[in-house]
XYZ file of C-alpha atoms in Angstrom:
671
model
C 9.858 -79.575 55.825
C 10.995 -76.877 53.102
C 14.627 -75.512 53.596
C 14.727 -72.188 55.306
C 15.219 -69.009 53.444
C 18.796 -68.667 54.870
C 19.608 -72.077 53.430
C 18.576 -71.018 50.146
C 20.486 -67.947 50.293
C 23.438 -69.832 51.186
C 22.938 -72.187 48.315
C 22.205 -69.476 45.826
C 25.419 -67.492 47.083
C 27.464 -70.588 46.191
C 26.300 -70.790 42.601
C 28.917 -69.586 40.150
C 27.065 -68.492 37.078
C 30.278 -68.213 35.098
C 31.786 -71.708 35.993
C 32.828 -74.002 32.991
C 33.373 -77.832 32.953
C 36.589 -79.449 31.667
C 34.977 -79.379 28.041
C 34.400 -75.414 28.115
C 30.611 -76.019 28.684
C 28.800 -73.596 30.928
C 27.523 -75.370 33.962
C 24.858 -72.785 34.725
C 22.570 -74.376 32.076
C 21.840 -76.209 28.924
C 23.174 -74.984 25.643
C 20.422 -73.773 23.283
C 21.886 -72.048 20.551
C 24.122 -69.286 19.198
C 23.124 -65.556 18.216
C 23.415 -64.300 14.740
C 22.167 -60.666 15.637
C 22.779 -58.668 18.877
C 22.151 -55.148 19.781
C 21.779 -53.098 23.151
C 18.112 -54.344 23.264
C 17.557 -57.464 21.309
C 19.328 -60.748 20.317
C 18.255 -63.045 17.706
C 19.388 -66.813 18.351
C 19.755 -69.834 16.095
C 18.235 -72.765 17.831
C 17.637 -76.453 16.735
C 14.788 -78.658 17.624
C 17.278 -81.077 19.250
C 18.769 -78.349 21.621
C 15.161 -77.214 22.472
C 14.281 -80.838 23.273
C 17.451 -81.243 25.289
C 16.588 -78.071 27.227
C 13.077 -79.260 27.926
C 11.468 -76.530 25.818
C 11.613 -72.840 25.314
C 8.563 -71.155 26.527
C 7.776 -67.711 25.575
C 8.909 -65.418 28.281
C 11.587 -67.767 29.731
C 14.852 -66.572 30.692
C 18.296 -67.461 28.919
C 21.785 -66.384 29.466
C 24.227 -65.411 26.606
C 27.976 -65.940 27.587
C 30.694 -64.181 25.929
C 33.249 -67.232 25.653
C 35.923 -65.872 23.215
C 38.083 -64.757 26.318
C 37.478 -66.804 29.511
C 38.681 -64.135 31.714
C 35.567 -61.736 30.835
C 33.068 -63.112 33.267
C 29.942 -61.579 31.830
C 26.422 -62.937 30.768
C 23.546 -61.000 29.137
C 20.326 -62.023 30.627
C 17.684 -62.767 27.900
C 13.883 -63.177 27.664
C 12.402 -65.277 24.984
C 9.905 -63.090 23.028
C 8.964 -64.779 19.579
C 10.224 -66.590 16.503
C 12.624 -64.636 14.684
C 13.328 -64.818 10.625
C 16.464 -66.760 9.484
C 18.208 -65.757 6.160
C 17.449 -69.375 4.843
C 13.887 -69.241 5.835
C 12.673 -68.730 2.364
C 14.513 -71.484 0.980
C 13.384 -73.861 3.846
C 9.605 -73.077 3.152
C 9.984 -73.456 -0.676
C 11.603 -76.936 0.053
C 8.898 -78.020 2.687
C 6.085 -76.854 0.365
C 7.391 -79.300 -2.310
C 7.526 -82.047 -0.072
C 4.011 -81.323 1.224
C 2.822 -81.303 -2.389
C 4.379 -84.780 -3.063
C 2.738 -86.111 0.026
C 6.003 -87.297 1.578
C 6.494 -88.132 5.314
C 8.794 -85.175 6.854
C 8.988 -86.801 10.495
C 8.801 -90.087 12.330
C 10.156 -93.544 11.142
C 10.595 -93.825 7.476
C 11.160 -90.372 6.627
C 11.858 -89.675 2.903
C 13.952 -86.677 3.657
C 17.563 -86.926 3.245
C 19.748 -86.048 6.298
C 21.041 -82.929 5.081
C 17.513 -81.619 4.391
C 16.228 -82.937 7.668
C 19.047 -81.174 9.244
C 18.312 -77.936 7.463
C 14.588 -78.064 8.494
C 15.517 -78.457 12.237
C 16.876 -74.747 12.598
C 14.870 -71.796 13.546
C 15.440 -68.340 14.920
C 14.430 -67.031 18.273
C 13.918 -63.337 19.082
C 15.026 -62.594 22.630
C 14.898 -58.987 24.726
C 18.302 -58.281 26.503
C 17.089 -57.442 30.198
C 20.367 -56.807 31.315
C 23.931 -57.855 32.368
C 25.352 -60.272 35.024
C 28.966 -59.571 35.666
C 32.105 -60.026 38.099
C 33.035 -56.750 39.673
C 36.401 -55.713 40.623
C 35.853 -57.065 44.219
C 34.728 -60.454 43.060
C 31.108 -59.964 43.478
C 28.440 -60.954 41.129
C 26.517 -57.735 40.042
C 23.223 -56.872 37.695
C 23.121 -54.079 35.547
C 19.684 -53.315 34.018
C 21.295 -52.445 30.536
C 24.145 -53.504 28.210
C 27.447 -51.569 28.793
C 28.986 -53.232 25.675
C 28.428 -55.980 23.170
C 30.459 -58.153 20.950
C 30.179 -59.676 17.523
C 27.276 -62.264 17.699
C 29.620 -65.282 16.982
C 31.393 -64.878 20.166
C 28.462 -65.777 22.459
C 26.775 -69.067 23.559
C 23.336 -69.105 24.953
C 21.850 -71.556 27.541
C 18.791 -72.116 29.401
C 19.800 -71.709 33.217
C 19.397 -74.797 35.188
C 17.143 -74.502 38.416
C 20.057 -73.339 40.581
C 21.038 -70.739 38.412
C 17.593 -69.672 37.624
C 16.878 -69.170 41.245
C 19.896 -66.643 41.374
C 18.427 -64.840 38.405
C 15.027 -64.430 39.634
C 15.887 -63.477 43.273
C 18.646 -61.130 42.416
C 17.768 -57.717 43.970
C 19.547 -54.486 44.220
C 23.056 -55.959 43.771
C 22.480 -58.909 45.913
C 20.680 -61.996 46.455
C 17.262 -61.683 48.300
C 16.664 -63.849 51.322
C 16.889 -61.399 54.259
C 15.463 -62.356 57.586
C 12.120 -60.775 56.746
C 11.719 -62.136 53.334
C 8.976 -64.627 52.242
C 8.556 -67.181 49.579
C 5.844 -65.930 47.691
C 5.668 -68.495 44.915
C 7.754 -70.344 42.030
C 8.798 -69.716 38.406
C 6.256 -70.565 36.079
C 6.722 -69.832 32.278
C 3.610 -71.137 30.601
C 0.068 -72.606 31.196
C 1.259 -75.887 29.473
C 3.289 -77.925 32.128
C 4.615 -81.029 30.341
C 8.283 -80.075 30.698
C 7.982 -77.633 33.759
C 6.202 -80.364 35.825
C 9.251 -82.781 35.498
C 11.755 -80.013 36.697
C 12.907 -78.773 40.013
C 10.749 -75.959 41.662
C 12.416 -72.834 41.668
C 11.226 -70.610 44.520
C 10.688 -66.821 44.184
C 11.195 -64.840 47.295
C 9.724 -61.024 47.982
C 11.021 -58.471 50.420
C 8.128 -57.058 52.306
C 10.273 -53.773 52.287
C 9.178 -53.694 48.714
C 5.528 -52.936 49.840
C 5.996 -50.744 52.929
C 5.060 -47.349 52.118
C 4.929 -48.453 48.322
C 2.205 -48.560 45.911
C 1.395 -52.052 44.734
C -1.238 -53.098 41.865
C -3.021 -56.453 41.412
C -4.563 -56.869 37.940
C -6.766 -59.530 36.747
C -10.172 -61.041 35.902
C -12.397 -62.417 38.848
C -10.839 -65.672 40.292
C -7.473 -65.334 39.037
C -5.878 -64.909 42.522
C -5.685 -61.404 43.176
C -7.373 -61.883 46.905
C -4.778 -64.662 47.389
C -1.765 -62.554 46.563
C -3.148 -59.752 48.787
C -3.372 -62.315 51.715
C 0.155 -63.535 51.040
C 1.327 -59.624 51.273
C -0.772 -59.360 54.554
C 0.894 -62.453 55.805
C 4.534 -60.974 54.974
C 3.753 -57.880 56.365
C 2.372 -59.343 59.623
C 5.596 -61.604 59.813
C 7.811 -58.476 59.536
C 5.885 -56.272 62.114
C 6.033 -58.871 64.630
C 9.567 -58.345 64.898
C 9.434 -54.521 65.284
C 11.374 -53.682 68.488
C 9.485 -50.379 69.448
C 6.152 -49.041 69.625
C 5.117 -45.542 69.025
C 4.497 -44.959 72.539
C 8.161 -45.782 73.305
C 9.084 -43.497 70.470
C 7.876 -40.551 72.337
C 10.575 -40.836 74.858
C 13.429 -40.898 72.138
C 14.715 -37.840 70.374
C 13.193 -37.422 66.663
C 16.770 -38.202 65.198
C 16.573 -41.839 66.600
C 13.431 -42.548 64.385
C 14.436 -41.131 61.188
C 15.264 -44.480 59.759
C 12.007 -46.546 59.565
C 13.961 -49.903 59.381
C 16.332 -51.415 62.216
C 19.770 -52.785 60.903
C 18.156 -56.300 60.342
C 15.738 -54.849 57.846
C 12.677 -55.006 60.160
C 10.321 -52.246 60.664
C 11.353 -49.949 63.721
C 7.602 -49.729 64.624
C 4.722 -52.269 64.244
C 2.927 -51.998 60.821
C -0.776 -51.131 60.717
C -2.707 -52.493 57.930
C -6.412 -51.611 56.954
C -8.536 -53.732 54.343
C -11.278 -51.961 52.600
C -13.313 -55.062 52.033
C -15.924 -54.231 49.160
C -16.991 -57.953 48.930
C -16.817 -59.021 52.605
C -14.182 -61.703 52.023
C -11.705 -60.660 54.465
C -14.054 -59.946 57.148
C -16.376 -62.801 56.863
C -15.843 -66.471 56.497
C -17.231 -67.883 53.355
C -16.788 -71.470 51.628
C -13.918 -70.285 49.390
C -11.745 -69.414 52.359
C -11.449 -72.905 53.894
C -10.417 -71.638 57.209
C -7.979 -68.635 55.598
C -10.353 -65.551 56.194
C -7.869 -62.885 57.489
C -9.998 -62.308 60.656
C -9.854 -65.892 61.401
C -6.115 -66.257 60.952
C -5.050 -63.268 63.034
C -7.802 -63.039 65.428
C -5.613 -61.145 68.085
C -4.512 -58.412 65.751
C -7.969 -57.898 63.787
C -10.672 -55.271 64.770
C -13.609 -55.515 62.195
C -15.905 -52.504 61.307
C -19.210 -52.678 59.532
C -21.996 -50.191 58.341
C -24.617 -52.452 60.056
C -24.919 -53.865 63.527
C -23.396 -57.276 63.523
C -21.906 -59.780 66.169
C -17.977 -59.324 66.264
C -18.037 -55.932 64.380
C -17.773 -52.304 65.740
C -20.372 -50.086 63.761
C -19.066 -47.348 61.722
C -21.290 -44.547 62.573
C -20.955 -41.223 64.291
C -23.127 -38.805 66.238
C -23.737 -36.030 63.712
C -24.840 -33.721 66.613
C -21.903 -34.293 68.779
C -19.044 -34.682 66.173
C -20.306 -31.673 64.020
C -17.400 -31.314 61.738
C -16.954 -34.999 61.151
C -20.632 -35.361 60.342
C -20.732 -32.386 58.112
C -18.051 -33.885 56.057
C -19.652 -36.869 55.469
C -22.694 -35.023 54.255
C -20.354 -32.916 51.955
C -19.174 -36.284 50.612
C -22.712 -37.612 50.159
C -24.015 -34.557 48.352
C -20.756 -33.866 46.269
C -22.640 -34.365 43.089
C -25.352 -31.943 43.910
C -25.686 -29.078 41.247
C -28.540 -26.931 42.875
C -27.275 -23.612 43.827
C -28.954 -23.765 47.298
C -27.256 -27.009 47.958
C -23.955 -25.926 47.150
C -24.290 -22.898 49.282
C -25.236 -25.221 52.130
C -22.292 -27.574 51.480
C -20.025 -24.441 51.358
C -20.612 -23.248 54.956
C -17.830 -23.117 57.657
C -18.629 -24.935 60.809
C -15.105 -24.611 62.227
C -15.245 -23.088 65.739
C -13.632 -19.479 65.983
C -9.966 -19.549 66.905
C -10.443 -16.580 69.334
C -12.714 -17.499 72.044
C -12.787 -14.075 73.213
C -14.380 -12.742 69.972
C -17.902 -12.534 71.115
C -19.313 -11.498 67.757
C -17.567 -14.580 65.881
C -18.717 -16.837 68.794
C -22.246 -15.846 68.515
C -22.496 -16.345 64.854
C -20.737 -19.685 65.202
C -23.315 -20.740 67.811
C -26.279 -19.768 65.515
C -24.918 -21.666 62.354
C -24.399 -24.870 64.523
C -27.792 -24.609 66.100
C -29.427 -24.142 62.554
C -27.361 -26.963 61.121
C -28.643 -29.273 63.900
C -32.090 -28.211 63.361
C -31.614 -29.362 59.654
C -30.528 -32.830 60.969
C -33.593 -32.815 63.213
C -35.986 -31.971 60.480
C -34.423 -34.705 58.312
C -35.164 -37.135 61.370
C -31.673 -37.774 62.350
C -32.357 -39.117 66.060
C -30.893 -36.650 68.519
C -29.319 -37.888 71.893
C -31.824 -38.131 74.534
C -32.497 -34.737 76.139
C -30.426 -32.879 73.636
C -30.797 -29.017 73.347
C -29.075 -26.161 71.641
C -28.266 -22.737 73.094
C -27.368 -19.618 71.318
C -27.702 -15.823 71.693
C -30.665 -14.393 69.926
C -31.729 -10.910 70.694
C -34.570 -9.409 72.424
C -36.568 -8.192 69.338
C -36.427 -11.770 67.697
C -37.038 -13.557 71.015
C -40.137 -11.390 71.486
C -41.292 -11.989 67.934
C -40.908 -15.679 68.328
C -41.932 -16.046 72.004
C -38.644 -18.210 72.395
C -35.499 -17.317 74.223
C -32.685 -19.815 73.156
C -29.743 -18.405 75.376
C -30.473 -20.978 78.234
C -31.104 -23.936 76.000
C -34.006 -24.911 73.780
C -35.368 -28.127 72.169
C -34.696 -28.534 68.621
C -38.442 -28.195 67.792
C -38.171 -24.813 69.361
C -34.996 -23.880 67.743
C -36.633 -24.820 64.235
C -39.585 -22.533 65.077
C -37.187 -19.823 66.127
C -35.260 -19.920 62.891
C -38.391 -20.500 60.618
C -40.041 -17.323 61.874
C -36.825 -15.340 61.478
C -36.434 -16.391 57.856
C -40.294 -15.821 57.086
C -39.851 -12.204 58.172
C -36.434 -11.344 57.205
C -37.235 -9.233 54.498
C -40.384 -7.664 55.935
C -39.634 -7.082 59.601
C -38.267 -3.448 60.309
C -35.658 -5.011 62.796
C -33.500 -6.622 60.083
C -33.506 -3.520 58.031
C -32.555 -1.345 60.959
C -29.822 -3.789 61.906
C -28.327 -3.589 58.313
C -28.344 0.110 58.330
C -26.909 0.590 61.745
C -24.351 -2.111 61.698
C -23.164 -1.923 58.258
C -23.699 -5.550 57.526
C -26.863 -7.912 57.769
C -27.945 -9.664 60.964
C -27.495 -13.106 59.073
C -24.369 -13.673 57.315
C -24.350 -16.021 53.978
C -23.664 -19.129 55.990
C -26.796 -18.543 58.153
C -28.809 -17.771 55.248
C -28.006 -21.013 53.379
C -28.998 -22.841 56.649
C -32.208 -21.529 56.927
C -32.899 -21.919 53.160
C -31.891 -25.649 53.680
C -34.065 -25.676 56.937
C -37.236 -24.022 55.884
C -37.166 -25.497 52.227
C -37.752 -21.826 51.072
C -35.407 -20.292 48.642
C -36.246 -16.852 49.841
C -37.781 -15.294 52.800
C -41.495 -15.824 53.349
C -41.714 -17.759 49.857
C -43.219 -21.212 49.368
C -41.366 -24.482 50.725
C -40.789 -25.878 47.195
C -37.240 -27.194 47.329
C -35.848 -30.325 48.731
C -33.777 -28.615 51.369
C -33.207 -30.948 54.532
C -34.962 -33.687 52.709
C -31.687 -34.439 50.862
C -30.077 -35.677 54.040
C -32.381 -38.344 54.664
C -30.360 -40.996 52.540
C -27.508 -40.549 55.187
C -29.461 -41.301 58.283
C -27.961 -44.919 58.554
C -24.463 -43.270 58.968
C -25.715 -41.571 62.255
C -25.818 -42.867 65.707
C -27.335 -41.181 68.742
C -24.753 -42.608 71.139
C -21.866 -40.410 72.295
C -19.050 -42.923 71.889
C -15.759 -41.916 70.484
C -15.961 -41.430 66.485
C -14.997 -44.732 64.864
C -12.191 -42.910 62.707
C -10.312 -42.132 65.916
C -10.507 -45.736 67.140
C -9.164 -46.757 63.542
C -6.367 -44.517 63.784
C -5.291 -45.857 67.262
C -5.593 -49.334 66.061
C -3.327 -48.634 63.079
C -0.664 -46.750 65.230
C -0.604 -49.971 67.449
C 0.092 -52.143 64.455
C -3.223 -53.920 64.117
C -5.037 -55.013 61.288
C -8.501 -53.031 60.582
C -10.905 -54.751 58.273
C -13.726 -52.356 56.903
C -16.604 -54.439 55.835
C -18.365 -52.325 52.939
C -20.239 -55.285 51.510
C -23.611 -54.316 52.660
C -23.455 -50.611 51.759
C -24.433 -49.026 48.500
C -21.767 -47.537 46.226
C -22.190 -43.901 47.611
C -21.976 -45.209 51.336
C -18.879 -47.092 50.318
C -17.148 -44.156 48.737
C -18.170 -41.870 51.634
C -16.755 -44.027 54.478
C -13.642 -45.048 52.320
C -12.911 -41.460 51.567
C -13.405 -40.416 55.169
C -11.268 -42.920 56.768
C -8.284 -42.481 54.318
C -8.481 -38.776 54.787
C -8.580 -39.067 58.421
C -5.446 -41.396 58.391
C -3.656 -39.256 55.940
C -4.126 -36.017 57.757
C -3.015 -37.916 61.077
C 0.125 -38.899 59.281
C 0.963 -35.526 57.740
C 0.540 -33.907 61.335
C 2.962 -36.177 62.639
C 5.471 -35.768 59.689
C 5.051 -31.757 60.388
C 5.582 -32.154 64.149
C 8.502 -34.433 63.511
C 6.960 -37.126 65.322
C 7.256 -40.975 64.527
C 5.247 -42.330 61.918
C 4.900 -46.100 61.610
C 4.053 -47.824 58.448
C 0.406 -48.055 57.473
C -0.677 -50.228 54.494
C -4.011 -49.643 52.733
C -5.695 -52.390 50.675
C -8.525 -51.845 48.186
C -10.492 -54.616 46.629
C -12.418 -53.782 43.446
C -10.590 -50.541 43.573
C -12.335 -49.222 40.357
C -15.475 -48.746 42.653
C -13.510 -46.218 44.823
C -10.599 -44.678 42.887
C -11.009 -41.642 40.804
C -11.598 -42.570 37.205
C -9.106 -42.058 34.337
C -10.773 -39.155 32.965
C -10.998 -37.450 36.387
C -8.275 -34.534 36.663
C -8.752 -33.585 40.236
C -5.515 -34.578 41.809
C -6.761 -33.369 45.236
C -8.677 -36.460 45.955
C -7.341 -38.614 48.678
C -6.288 -41.598 46.599
C -4.216 -39.444 44.417
C -2.668 -37.841 47.354
C -2.001 -41.502 48.840
C -0.235 -42.185 45.436
C 1.692 -39.151 45.225
C 2.553 -38.193 48.906
C 1.997 -41.505 50.897
C 5.577 -42.465 50.453
C 7.060 -39.669 52.669
C 4.489 -40.516 55.044
C 5.117 -44.067 55.503
C 1.647 -44.866 53.873
C 1.483 -47.798 51.487
C -1.229 -48.602 48.895
C -2.217 -51.887 47.583
C -4.987 -52.091 45.221
C -6.753 -54.743 43.176
C -9.072 -54.537 40.267
C -9.994 -56.186 36.986
C -10.095 -52.953 35.111
C -6.703 -51.376 34.627
C -7.863 -48.823 32.002
C -10.406 -47.480 34.514
C -7.759 -46.384 37.191
C -6.384 -42.926 37.193
C -3.087 -42.319 35.385
C -1.903 -40.505 38.316
C -2.114 -43.472 40.482
C -0.839 -45.910 37.896
C 2.318 -43.769 37.286
C 3.193 -43.901 40.873
C 2.871 -47.684 41.423
C 6.234 -49.611 41.984
C 4.895 -53.096 42.412
C 2.884 -54.841 39.820
C 1.205 -58.426 39.987
C -0.630 -58.964 36.419
C -2.891 -62.110 36.121
C -5.220 -62.985 33.337
C -6.792 -59.985 31.365
C -9.351 -60.791 28.657
C -9.242 -57.818 26.346
C -6.703 -55.510 24.396
C -7.942 -52.346 26.157
C -6.389 -53.521 29.452
C -3.144 -54.949 27.772
C -2.788 -51.659 25.825
C -2.584 -49.764 29.288
C -0.357 -52.450 30.674
C 2.305 -52.053 27.827
C 3.008 -48.680 29.051
C 4.760 -49.970 32.071
C 8.131 -51.565 32.700
C 8.567 -54.575 30.207
C 4.980 -55.944 30.403
C 4.610 -55.444 26.716
C 6.513 -58.862 26.433
C 3.454 -60.639 28.011
C 0.442 -59.036 26.514
C -0.402 -61.977 24.267
C 0.127 -64.532 27.014
C -1.958 -62.538 29.407
C -5.015 -62.793 27.192
C -4.388 -66.268 25.896
C -4.213 -68.261 29.200
C -6.980 -70.054 31.138
C -8.417 -67.986 34.166
C -10.111 -71.220 35.562
C -6.803 -73.454 35.614
C -3.962 -70.996 35.906
C -5.196 -69.326 39.045
C -2.383 -67.486 40.866
C -0.235 -67.448 37.587
C 1.240 -63.820 37.500
C 3.811 -61.651 35.915
C 5.496 -59.983 39.043
C 7.540 -56.687 38.974
C 8.460 -55.683 42.534
C 10.305 -52.427 43.647
C 13.824 -53.990 43.983
C 13.457 -56.337 40.999
C 14.836 -54.803 37.655
C 12.784 -56.996 35.451
C 9.343 -58.906 35.304
C 9.320 -62.420 36.656
C 6.580 -65.041 35.671
C 5.290 -66.462 38.933
C 2.948 -68.886 40.363
C 1.849 -67.561 43.574
C 1.616 -70.029 46.429
C -1.816 -70.401 47.945
C -2.500 -68.859 51.148
C -3.190 -71.612 53.543
C -4.253 -71.955 57.412
C -0.755 -73.606 57.791
C 1.809 -70.797 57.012
C 4.608 -73.594 56.121
C 2.336 -75.103 53.188
C 2.824 -73.902 49.757
């Protein structure tokens, strides 16, 4: 059984990065070379073939430590990352000599080499370019600290460079915010891996890498990589870590209502656990979290956490709640979904319809406002009826007409009429709106028209006549028919309210969008996200407790605004920019870095980068943190054999770490 995190932390704490043996050699690793150039950002190191062999290779991206050893009392080491070969002043002479030997067809290696000892010695040296990532040092109070820069550097000849041994490397990669990781809530997410080739690394001790789930709660996290490179596996590991952390929360939101607001200002307990259970919602574009499949091998999230998971689908399926609302009963919610579905409409009459206000009047004693509102709602429901949205059994509408119109139509809607009768009533009104003297007299006597602009827009949509008495030659209500499958004629609580309740209780909600077309996926996703955001904002304004809610988006490029989209009011942009203060976290995965809105990328704190297959994507990655050091290897390595091999930058880690993510398994103790 693997040692506990607490054991690892104790072992790491006992590692002295600055210890030397009796011969003055650093105990933290194997000597690999000496610098011949050093600056605030770069160091060039002279290395020999024998030293590299002794250290079991120096892969690109590997960590090194450069110690200042001229004065033993200075306990300081520069953290380096191997980038590429560097030129030596003697390279031209060495190359000339090599060419001459090649021309003479002389052996340069192996038994019976005809090179003399001095030449073979000269040929064995090379230069190595390294980036300086920061400085490990001993503080005045005796603690080891890390600074993500160089406060001072000395002459190059005063440094000795070593490749950290496994114990020292574990300290290096798990150093977070001035201390070692390994708190009660931390999990082991993977192990250090430098390269695709594993000839040397397979013979060395595994170096575990830990993450603090607090790095993800309320933060933005990106997972980028080609299909089948382990993005979904990483998301499952994050969900697993969050569930583990959430299970130790000491208080639910109901209990929080009994405390004063000041008691709930800190979202974490003294032990580092969230104060309230964490809600998690997965927008499952491919259905791989909500449904079992052959690739899961028993690790589908809904199977692993059956007691915590509630699944929703756009279709009726066993074990799923259906994501539909009653457009007649929940008027505003239904109309917002229509607005989302017809957002790309360009026709003037359609835009006028989408701009109507169906909000109930604030002052219920305002008879005039109440009358206009009732007519608008009735006309809107007539549009639904004409578009063949099934109405609840026995459904009627009631609104105040007037004697002249009632006599004209033969229908009095005051005490309730069927939708067919209401359609006939509004149709007759619109047909005679410009010809009947009543409407002209009303406008002259009242100083305003009988029908306001909203009601006119509704009657145009209902009758398909762009002007009163005209031909029915526009699409009108027919544009709504594509959204019928989002409607239910039952009177259950709207699914959005159920989802918010579940998340506030710390449950996992999986929204299965795999069987909806892209427009439906976008509408449901936006609607749910906007509802959760508004609920969190209301709690924030009212100074009520907000538990953490984590959003997970697979295939995010299908939902998120495109790079060229400048509308920052979209809900995903608002989650990225404002979610932190509302305890809303955002975790998104995609193959297309370059397609994601820059506004979202710029607010992302955690990054997991797997295999990318073109320079368009790596060019975008280079803009963030120190991922520019890995662009070549990200394109080069194999997506088929290196699943889960990522470059990871978390919120509390000051530099990128190359990690092989553990596989998410049915047995949480397995890695």
